Amino acid sequence: MKRYWIALFLMALLAVGCGQLPGNDGQTGNESNEAASAAETDGVARPAGWTEETHSNDAEPNYDVVFPQDQVNQMTITISAENWEAMQTNMTELMGEPGQGGFGGPGGFGGGPPEGFNGQPPEGFEPPEGFEPPEGFQPPAGGQFPGGGGPGDLVSENPMWVEATIEFNGLVWTNVGVRYKGNSSLSSAWRSGDAKMPLKLDFDEFEDDYPEIDNQRFYGFKQLSLANGFSDDSLMRETVAYDLLAEAGLPAAETAFYEILLDHGDGPESLGVYIVVEVVDDTVIDRVFGSDDGNIYEGDGSGVSLAEGTQGQIEGSFLKENNEDEADWSDIEALYEALHADSRTSDPAAWRAELETLFNVPDFLHWLALSAAIQHWDTYGGMTHNFY
């Protein structure tokens, strides 16, 4: 039987607030390679200012420049008036008119517990001494998930991509993909009419339309996630959570503070300080594990619980972030079968040994403990999203 090793990468995607700090005063593009502005790829001239170090996918990710720990970078995003209008129209179709109030709380299981789930203890079960419930106690909702499941995803689909120009360190990146991103953070900002919306950048999203930016990168990074500091006036929770995960020896994304200036036709306007987060399926997995050849999944759906009866929901709940052309979920299928093997009750030691050939149990338990300590509940175990 083929063996798999699954590392459940549970990201601390916490909500954070807003603030403002001075812009970046680090090195400029003029201090790096200047000779490659006329570089060509397959006979197509690269944009002016293109260098291998700053724009090419041949360069290793430069964490010192993109994720500094001792300063606040500054980035300007320019979106044409036409593209800006298209973004707002798309969001209105997805979420209604902006500034209409209402709170986009965290998404939940959205659809309730798996079919056949029974939260009641099995017949004849006796709790350990000292853990007996009070006399007459009845679990809420008969032991089921209360309320038939939470609101699930608050946005029915990802918002549209549009082209933008990025300016940073005196250099320019053209035809970069930008879109709104998020769930609670996006819904809350849109419904409150806040201009500080969470964003995602993809530097070669439009390479098919603009061959001159083929494999364009931002100092070695293809994508960046821009968190808007939802519900955290300290602007510290997200970056501290990632730092705690890293200090504990667990997989964690890098973060940095950026002041974001947005120009959509009326000149640059500061949106305040964002937390820029390294994207899992871009560089995190390769940096942490030394390779990103294995499957990377984003959990989104009740099947991610791997509870009994959810095997048929695996493909719809474990969303592939790579290897999309291979319709292969055999690693997750193997984990499900190991979890529900008969040996779990007949031979627990053998069951545990088999499970640990597939799943990094110690790191998972370590992550659970740390998540409990920092009250990170909007993820696996409490919700069916915000983890990889």
Coordinates of N, CA and C in Angstrom, one line a residue, residues 161-164 174-179 200-206:
W161 N -10.9 39.5 -10.8 CA -9.5 40.1 -11.0 C -9.6 41.3 -12.0
V162 N -8.8 42.3 -11.7 CA -8.6 43.4 -12.7 C -7.1 43.7 -12.7
E163 N -6.7 44.4 -13.8 CA -5.3 44.8 -13.9 C -5.0 46.0 -13.1
A164 N -3.8 46.1 -12.6 CA -3.4 47.2 -11.8 C -1.9 47.4 -12.0
T174 N 3.7 46.1 -13.9 CA 2.6 46.4 -14.7 C 1.6 45.2 -14.9
N175 N 0.3 45.5 -15.1 CA -0.7 44.5 -15.4 C -0.7 43.4 -14.3
V176 N -0.6 43.8 -13.1 CA -0.7 42.9 -11.9 C -2.2 42.6 -11.6
G177 N -2.5 41.4 -11.3 CA -3.9 41.1 -11.0 C -4.2 41.5 -9.5
V178 N -5.3 42.2 -9.3 CA -5.7 42.6 -8.0 C -7.2 42.3 -7.8
R179 N -7.6 41.8 -6.7 CA -9.0 41.5 -6.4 C -9.3 41.7 -4.9
K200 N -5.9 40.9 -2.6 CA -5.0 39.9 -3.0 C -4.3 40.4 -4.3
L201 N -3.0 40.2 -4.4 CA -2.2 40.5 -5.6 C -1.7 39.3 -6.2
D202 N -1.7 39.2 -7.6 CA -1.1 38.1 -8.3 C -0.4 38.7 -9.5
F203 N 1.0 38.6 -9.5 CA 1.8 39.4 -10.4 C 1.9 38.8 -11.8
D204 N 1.4 37.6 -12.0 CA 1.3 37.1 -13.4 C -0.1 36.6 -13.8
E205 N -1.1 37.1 -13.0 CA -2.5 36.6 -13.3 C -2.9 36.9 -14.8
F206 N -2.4 38.0 -15.4 CA -2.8 38.4 -16.7 C -1.7 38.1 -17.7

